[in-house]
Short mmCIF file of C-alpha atoms in Angstrom, two decimals:
data_model
loop_
_atom_site.label_atom_id
_atom_site.label_comp_id
_atom_site.label_asym_id
_atom_site.label_seq_id
_atom_site.Cartn_x
_atom_site.Cartn_y
_atom_site.Cartn_z
CA MET A 1 15.45 -6.47 -2.72
CA ILE A 2 11.51 -7.70 -3.06
CA LYS A 3 9.70 -4.50 -2.42
CA LYS A 4 5.97 -3.84 -1.46
CA SER A 5 3.55 -2.82 -4.45
CA LEU A 6 3.10 0.82 -3.72
CA THR A 7 -0.63 0.44 -4.11
CA PRO A 8 -2.88 -0.02 -1.73
CA ASN A 9 -3.38 -3.93 -0.82
CA ILE A 10 -6.08 -4.97 1.43
CA SER A 11 -6.41 -8.79 -0.29
CA VAL A 12 -3.55 -9.34 2.59
CA LYS A 13 -5.05 -11.39 5.46
CA ILE A 14 -2.94 -12.45 8.81
CA LYS A 15 -2.54 -16.04 8.14
CA GLY A 16 -1.88 -17.04 11.83
CA LYS A 17 -1.31 -16.22 15.29
CA ASN A 18 2.60 -15.55 15.20
CA VAL A 19 3.18 -11.89 15.55
CA LEU A 20 6.79 -10.20 15.62
CA VAL A 21 6.57 -6.72 17.45
CA ALA A 22 9.80 -4.31 17.00
CA PRO A 23 10.24 -1.07 18.19
CA LEU A 24 12.12 1.66 17.00
CA ASP A 25 15.53 2.42 19.68
CA TRP A 26 14.96 6.34 19.66
CA GLY A 27 14.44 7.13 23.24
CA LEU A 28 12.03 4.62 25.02
CA GLY A 29 9.13 6.17 23.74
CA HIS A 30 8.66 3.80 20.51
CA THR A 31 9.22 0.91 23.11
CA THR A 32 6.74 1.85 25.69
CA ARG A 33 3.77 2.92 23.79
CA CYS A 34 4.21 -1.01 22.10
CA ILE A 35 3.04 -2.72 25.37
CA PRO A 36 -0.74 -1.79 25.28
CA ILE A 37 -0.61 -2.93 21.87
CA ILE A 38 1.43 -6.26 23.11
CA ASN A 39 -0.99 -6.42 26.00
CA ALA A 40 -3.85 -6.50 23.34
CA LEU A 41 -2.45 -8.47 21.54
CA ILE A 42 -1.80 -11.09 23.96
CA ILE A 43 -5.33 -10.88 25.16
CA ASN A 44 -6.58 -11.56 21.76
CA HIS A 45 -4.40 -14.97 22.00
CA TYR A 46 -1.93 -14.08 19.42
CA HIS A 47 1.48 -15.56 20.15
CA VAL A 48 3.77 -12.34 20.08
CA ILE A 49 7.44 -12.19 19.53
CA LEU A 50 9.55 -9.31 20.26
CA ALA A 51 12.50 -7.45 18.18
CA ALA A 52 14.77 -5.21 20.40
CA SER A 53 18.21 -4.52 21.78
CA GLY A 54 19.63 -2.27 24.44
CA LYS A 55 17.36 -0.52 26.35
CA SER A 56 14.33 -1.12 24.36
CA ALA A 57 14.85 -4.73 25.23
CA ALA A 58 15.69 -4.19 28.74
CA LEU A 59 12.62 -2.28 29.32
CA LEU A 60 10.56 -5.52 27.42
CA GLN A 61 12.44 -7.98 29.31
CA LYS A 62 10.87 -6.48 32.75
CA GLU A 63 7.37 -5.86 31.23
CA PHE A 64 6.93 -9.18 29.86
CA PRO A 65 9.73 -11.83 30.87
CA HIS A 66 7.73 -14.53 29.29
CA LEU A 67 8.01 -13.79 25.94
CA THR A 68 10.69 -14.19 23.83
CA ILE A 69 13.07 -11.08 22.51
CA VAL A 70 15.26 -11.38 19.36
CA PRO A 71 17.97 -9.17 19.32
CA LEU A 72 17.57 -6.47 16.53
CA ALA A 73 20.25 -3.84 15.94
CA GLY A 74 19.09 -0.08 16.23
CA TYR A 75 19.50 2.68 14.29
CA HIS A 76 21.41 4.93 16.83
CA VAL A 77 20.30 8.34 15.14
CA GLN A 78 21.94 11.52 17.18
CA TYR A 79 20.33 14.63 17.44
CA ALA A 80 21.30 18.22 16.77
CA GLN A 81 21.63 20.37 20.24
CA SER A 82 19.80 23.26 18.18
CA SER A 83 16.90 23.65 15.56
CA THR A 84 19.53 25.05 13.58
CA TRP A 85 22.06 22.04 13.19
CA LEU A 86 19.41 19.78 12.80
CA PRO A 87 18.99 18.98 9.45
CA VAL A 88 22.64 19.05 8.78
CA LYS A 89 23.03 16.24 11.69
CA LEU A 90 19.83 13.62 10.29
CA LEU A 91 21.83 14.29 6.77
CA LEU A 92 25.26 13.47 7.59
CA GLN A 93 23.46 10.14 9.23
CA VAL A 94 21.27 9.09 6.40
CA PRO A 95 23.84 6.69 5.38
CA LYS A 96 23.99 4.84 8.45
CA ILE A 97 20.29 4.87 8.74
CA ILE A 98 20.04 3.69 5.23
CA ARG A 99 22.47 0.67 6.15
CA ALA A 100 20.61 -0.22 9.11
CA ILE A 101 17.34 -0.60 7.25
CA LYS A 102 19.02 -2.62 4.86
CA ASN A 103 20.40 -4.88 7.66
CA GLU A 104 16.77 -4.98 9.59
CA HIS A 105 15.30 -5.87 6.36
CA ALA A 106 17.62 -8.78 5.68
CA VAL A 107 16.86 -10.15 9.33
CA LEU A 108 13.46 -10.05 8.97
CA HIS A 109 13.35 -12.63 6.41
CA GLU A 110 15.51 -14.83 8.83
CA MET A 111 13.14 -14.02 11.70
CA VAL A 112 10.09 -14.81 9.74
CA GLN A 113 11.41 -18.52 8.65
CA GLN A 114 12.99 -19.11 12.01
CA TYR A 115 9.55 -17.90 14.23
CA SER A 116 6.96 -19.08 11.58
CA ILE A 117 6.25 -15.22 11.53
CA ASP A 118 2.27 -14.67 10.18
CA TRP A 119 2.30 -11.00 11.37
CA VAL A 120 4.72 -8.02 11.30
CA ILE A 121 4.06 -4.97 13.06
CA SER A 122 7.21 -2.40 13.38
CA ASP A 123 6.81 0.76 15.46
CA ASN A 124 8.77 3.26 12.96
CA ARG A 125 11.43 0.48 11.88
CA PHE A 126 11.21 1.18 8.07
CA GLY A 127 13.08 -2.01 7.02
CA LEU A 128 10.53 -4.59 8.24
CA TYR A 129 8.40 -5.05 5.29
CA HIS A 130 8.16 -8.48 3.91
CA PRO A 131 6.24 -10.04 0.49
CA ALA A 132 4.68 -12.84 2.12
CA VAL A 133 3.57 -11.64 5.48
CA HIS A 134 1.11 -8.89 6.57
CA CYS A 135 3.16 -5.78 8.04
CA THR A 136 1.91 -2.99 9.85
CA PHE A 137 3.66 -0.13 10.06
CA ILE A 138 2.92 2.54 13.34
CA THR A 139 3.88 5.93 13.17
CA HIS A 140 2.49 9.44 14.58
CA GLN A 141 4.98 11.30 12.21
CA LEU A 142 3.14 11.48 8.85
CA THR A 143 4.61 15.01 8.82
CA ILE A 144 7.99 15.16 9.91
CA MET A 145 8.64 18.47 11.38
CA ALA A 146 11.87 20.15 10.37
CA PRO A 147 12.64 23.75 11.00
CA TYR A 148 12.42 24.51 7.09
CA GLN A 149 9.27 23.88 4.79
CA TRP A 150 11.64 22.20 1.84
CA LEU A 151 13.22 19.82 4.40
CA ARG A 152 9.77 19.20 5.63
CA ASN A 153 8.25 18.21 1.79
CA LEU A 154 11.51 16.11 0.93
CA LEU A 155 11.46 13.98 4.36
CA GLN A 156 7.63 13.32 3.83
CA ARG A 157 8.38 12.22 0.27
CA ILE A 158 10.95 9.86 1.58
CA ASN A 159 8.93 8.69 4.83
CA TYR A 160 6.02 7.88 2.17
CA GLN A 161 8.34 5.78 0.04
CA TYR A 162 9.48 3.68 2.90
CA ILE A 163 5.68 3.59 4.51
CA ASN A 164 4.25 2.52 1.23
CA ARG A 165 6.46 -0.72 1.13
CA PHE A 166 4.13 -2.13 4.31
CA ASP A 167 0.23 -3.47 3.80
CA THR A 168 -0.98 -0.80 6.51
CA CYS A 169 -0.47 1.83 8.85
CA TRP A 170 -1.70 2.71 12.08
CA VAL A 171 -1.37 6.21 13.83
CA PRO A 172 -1.64 6.35 17.45
CA ASP A 173 -4.06 9.33 17.48
CA MET A 174 -7.49 10.07 17.14
CA GLY A 175 -9.20 10.94 14.23
CA GLY A 176 -10.68 14.10 12.12
CA ASP A 177 -10.62 17.16 14.02
CA GLU A 178 -9.89 15.30 17.69
CA GLY A 179 -6.48 14.82 16.48
CA LEU A 180 -3.51 15.33 19.37
CA ALA A 181 -0.53 15.29 17.35
CA GLY A 182 -1.92 17.97 14.86
CA ILE A 183 -0.09 17.86 11.55
CA LEU A 184 1.96 15.21 12.62
CA SER A 185 -0.42 12.70 12.19
CA HIS A 186 -2.89 14.22 10.41
CA PRO A 187 -1.35 15.81 7.25
CA LYS A 188 -2.93 17.16 3.70
CA GLN A 189 -2.43 14.07 1.85
CA LEU A 190 -2.06 10.33 3.44
CA PRO A 191 0.02 7.63 2.18
CA ALA A 192 -0.76 5.12 -0.66
CA ILE A 193 -1.62 2.25 1.50
CA PRO A 194 -4.94 2.28 3.85
CA VAL A 195 -4.34 4.48 6.98
CA GLN A 196 -6.29 3.75 10.27
CA TYR A 197 -6.35 5.72 13.39
CA MET A 198 -5.98 3.85 16.53
CA GLY A 199 -6.38 5.68 19.27
CA MET A 200 -3.98 7.10 21.91
CA LEU A 201 -1.57 4.48 23.33
CA SER A 202 -0.97 4.54 26.86
CA ARG A 203 0.26 1.16 28.94
CA PHE A 204 -1.85 3.06 31.65
CA GLU A 205 -5.62 2.69 32.61
CA SER A 206 -7.02 5.06 34.80
CA THR A 207 -8.11 3.14 37.76
CA THR A 208 -10.09 6.24 39.95
CA THR A 209 -12.52 8.61 39.03
CA PHE A 210 -11.31 11.18 41.72
CA HIS A 211 -8.33 12.94 42.69
CA PRO A 212 -6.11 10.79 44.99
CA GLU A 213 -4.48 11.92 47.82
CA TYR A 214 -1.13 13.75 47.01
CA VAL A 215 2.06 11.58 47.93
CA TYR A 216 4.87 13.71 45.85
CA ASP A 217 4.58 17.65 44.81
CA TYR A 218 5.99 17.06 41.42
CA CYS A 219 7.17 14.23 39.78
CA PHE A 220 9.96 14.36 37.25
CA LEU A 221 10.19 11.51 34.15
CA LEU A 222 13.42 11.88 32.69
CA SER A 223 13.52 10.27 29.11
CA GLY A 224 14.84 10.47 25.67
CA PRO A 225 18.12 9.82 23.45
CA GLU A 226 21.58 10.89 24.93
CA PRO A 227 23.52 13.21 25.23
CA GLN A 228 20.10 15.20 26.24
CA ARG A 229 18.47 13.26 28.70
CA THR A 230 21.64 13.15 30.92
CA ARG A 231 22.19 16.79 30.45
CA LEU A 232 18.22 17.42 31.79
CA GLU A 233 19.09 14.97 34.66
CA ASN A 234 22.14 17.37 35.73
CA ILE A 235 19.98 20.56 35.16
CA VAL A 236 16.86 18.96 37.61
CA LEU A 237 19.40 17.52 40.03
CA SER A 238 21.49 20.46 40.57
CA GLN A 239 18.41 22.70 40.65
CA ILE A 240 15.68 20.61 43.12
CA GLU A 241 18.26 20.44 45.89
CA GLN A 242 17.32 24.50 46.58
CA ILE A 243 13.35 23.26 46.48
CA ASP A 244 11.25 22.68 49.46
CA ALA A 245 8.60 20.02 48.53
CA SER A 246 8.11 16.49 47.86
CA ILE A 247 9.89 15.47 44.94
CA ILE A 248 10.24 12.05 43.00
CA VAL A 249 12.48 11.72 39.81
CA LEU A 250 12.46 8.75 37.39
CA ARG A 251 15.52 8.80 35.44
CA GLY A 252 14.51 6.72 32.61
CA LEU A 253 17.22 4.14 33.01
CA PRO A 254 15.58 0.63 32.85
CA GLU A 255 19.26 -1.17 33.02
CA GLN A 256 20.72 0.76 35.94
CA ALA A 257 20.63 0.38 39.56
CA ASN A 258 19.35 3.12 41.80
CA ALA A 259 22.89 4.88 42.95
CA ILE A 260 22.15 8.52 42.92
CA LYS A 261 21.84 10.38 46.75
CA SER A 262 19.62 13.38 47.22
CA LYS A 263 17.39 14.68 49.85
CA HIS A 264 14.58 13.98 47.19
CA ASN A 265 13.71 10.57 46.01
CA ILE A 266 15.59 9.16 42.81
CA LEU A 267 14.82 6.27 40.77
CA SER A 268 16.11 4.59 37.87
CA HIS A 269 13.48 2.92 36.54
CA LEU A 270 10.02 1.60 37.80
CA PRO A 271 7.53 -1.13 35.75
CA GLY A 272 4.36 0.00 34.63
CA LYS A 273 1.96 -0.43 37.30
CA ALA A 274 4.52 1.16 39.67
CA LEU A 275 4.97 4.17 37.62
CA GLN A 276 1.45 4.58 37.23
CA GLN A 277 1.09 4.41 40.60
CA VAL A 278 3.91 7.43 41.15
CA ILE A 279 2.27 9.59 38.15
CA GLU A 280 -1.26 9.42 39.89
CA GLN A 281 0.17 10.30 43.50
CA SER A 282 2.14 13.75 41.85
CA LYS A 283 -0.09 16.75 41.79
CA PHE A 284 1.79 17.79 38.82
CA VAL A 285 4.48 16.06 36.25
CA ILE A 286 7.70 17.31 34.46
CA ALA A 287 8.54 15.63 31.33
CA ARG A 288 9.93 15.26 28.03
CA SER A 289 7.40 16.35 25.18
CA GLY A 290 7.83 12.72 23.19
CA TYR A 291 4.60 12.03 21.87
CA THR A 292 4.26 8.63 23.93
CA THR A 293 4.83 10.57 27.26
CA VAL A 294 2.33 13.38 26.22
CA MET A 295 -0.61 10.09 25.30
CA GLU A 296 0.40 8.43 28.45
CA LEU A 297 0.00 11.72 30.83
CA LEU A 298 -2.72 12.72 29.11
CA SER A 299 -4.61 9.57 29.09
CA LEU A 300 -4.50 9.85 33.21
CA GLN A 301 -5.53 13.98 32.96
CA LYS A 302 -2.47 15.08 34.50
CA LYS A 303 -1.36 18.59 34.57
CA CYS A 304 1.97 18.43 32.77
CA PHE A 305 5.00 20.57 32.45
CA PHE A 306 6.69 19.91 29.06
CA ILE A 307 10.48 20.23 27.99
CA PRO A 308 11.08 19.70 24.69
CA THR A 309 14.33 18.03 23.88
CA PRO A 310 16.88 20.51 22.39
CA GLY A 311 16.85 20.16 18.53
CA GLN A 312 14.09 17.73 18.27
CA THR A 313 11.26 19.79 16.59
CA GLU A 314 8.60 17.25 16.70
CA GLN A 315 8.34 17.81 20.28
CA GLU A 316 9.14 21.89 20.10
CA TYR A 317 5.85 21.62 17.88
CA LEU A 318 4.00 19.34 20.48
CA ALA A 319 4.45 21.37 23.38
CA GLU A 320 4.04 25.08 21.73
CA ARG A 321 0.55 23.52 20.29
CA LEU A 322 -0.33 21.91 23.56
CA ALA A 323 0.46 24.84 25.58
CA ASP A 324 -1.70 27.06 23.26
CA LEU A 325 -4.48 24.35 23.76
CA GLN A 326 -3.65 25.02 27.70
CA LEU A 327 -3.61 21.21 27.86
CA CYS A 328 0.02 21.68 29.41
CA PHE A 329 2.52 24.24 30.84
CA MET A 330 5.91 24.46 28.67
CA VAL A 331 9.34 25.67 29.07
CA LYS A 332 12.56 25.41 26.68
CA GLN A 333 15.51 23.47 28.12
CA GLU A 334 17.80 26.83 27.86
CA HIS A 335 15.26 28.86 29.63
CA LEU A 336 14.82 26.52 32.52
CA ASN A 337 15.01 27.79 36.31
CA ILE A 338 13.04 25.07 38.08
CA ALA A 339 12.08 27.08 41.29
CA GLU A 340 10.81 29.66 39.38
CA GLN A 341 8.63 27.65 37.22
CA LEU A 342 7.09 25.71 39.37
CA THR A 343 5.81 28.68 40.44
CA ALA A 344 3.80 29.57 37.54
CA LEU A 345 3.05 26.03 37.04
CA GLU A 346 0.85 26.16 39.99
CA GLN A 347 -1.35 29.27 38.43
CA PHE A 348 -1.14 27.94 34.89
CA PRO A 349 -5.12 27.34 33.54
CA PHE A 350 -5.02 24.14 32.71
CA LYS A 351 -8.16 22.50 30.95
CA THR A 352 -8.54 18.42 30.54
CA LEU A 353 -8.92 16.22 27.67
CA GLN A 354 -11.32 13.49 27.01
CA PRO A 355 -9.08 10.90 25.29
CA LYS A 356 -10.22 7.94 22.98
CA ILE A 357 -7.52 5.21 24.57
CA PHE A 358 -6.56 2.24 22.29
CA THR A 359 -7.76 -1.01 24.02
CA ALA A 360 -8.10 -4.73 23.25
CA GLN A 361 -11.36 -4.33 21.97
CA GLN A 362 -10.29 -1.58 19.61
CA LEU A 363 -7.59 -4.19 18.19
CA LYS A 364 -10.09 -6.41 16.93
CA LEU A 365 -11.63 -3.53 15.15
CA LEU A 366 -8.45 -2.86 13.39
CA ILE A 367 -7.85 -6.16 12.30
CA GLN A 368 -11.22 -6.96 10.54
CA ASN A 369 -10.44 -3.69 8.75
CA LEU A 370 -7.10 -4.80 7.61
#
């Protein structure tokens, strides 16, 4: 297996216009945050090829029906239901993850030759580095949160060993003290390769400078890996039946038809523009605290109620950090009592954020600094 040099190599340039974009398959967050990158590439006249499978491929097919999507197997990582068992659960899956990384690395060589790839943009796919092609790794997790400091240190060393095989690392956050993700994206020590902060990624572009007339009191956005997505859905659907308010629930299932009956609006999925309209027409948004969801909702300056996925220490850290900054209201899933907490939500003293958003112009600047 040929490895990249572990020292920065800023002399490697992009030779042409064929770009492979490949998001990780852990939930849909990595896929949706690639949408503004893909749009920026298209605006800058790059020829984009996508690599994905399953729900990620289904979502990308709906957003970009004119683009080629090459099948690429995912990692299929399963999370623990609690933080206590997370280290054990992850360690047991290490062999499977390593096999997936080796497989995608081998597949990439075939893709580069078949599609004449000039540039690879990998969102957290560790195996998509190539000795003859410029490869960019996207991650906001330079620090991987874990319940124990020894495990956090170990995971960061392993994380950096893989990241350093790429040519550049892009971090979807604001630089300096303005960083949204805290120590996740702003660790004490950075990888050896050049690191660039690209601003917050959002497929949404705010179209109003005033508060629109609200159609919905509460919008529930369900997302993330199974089985926790389904568990939260079951809790939400059972509890909102007793709530007298205008509610819409988006299930985060782009591959399924709408088939749930309720007095409220229950939809499996909405494409980007329709989703943004629903979010902007909602007074409050209740969602997981996945980083992509956080970036998109705060970019629209929405009042958010975050419910971290149990066992995902990153989401727990983000929700607690943002709640401390009064940028969101948060409750853990095991304490969820929607009727009571919606009353508290109405009284929460929200602060607003002035985010720096990634744009097509920002892409040009990142490319110039490769």
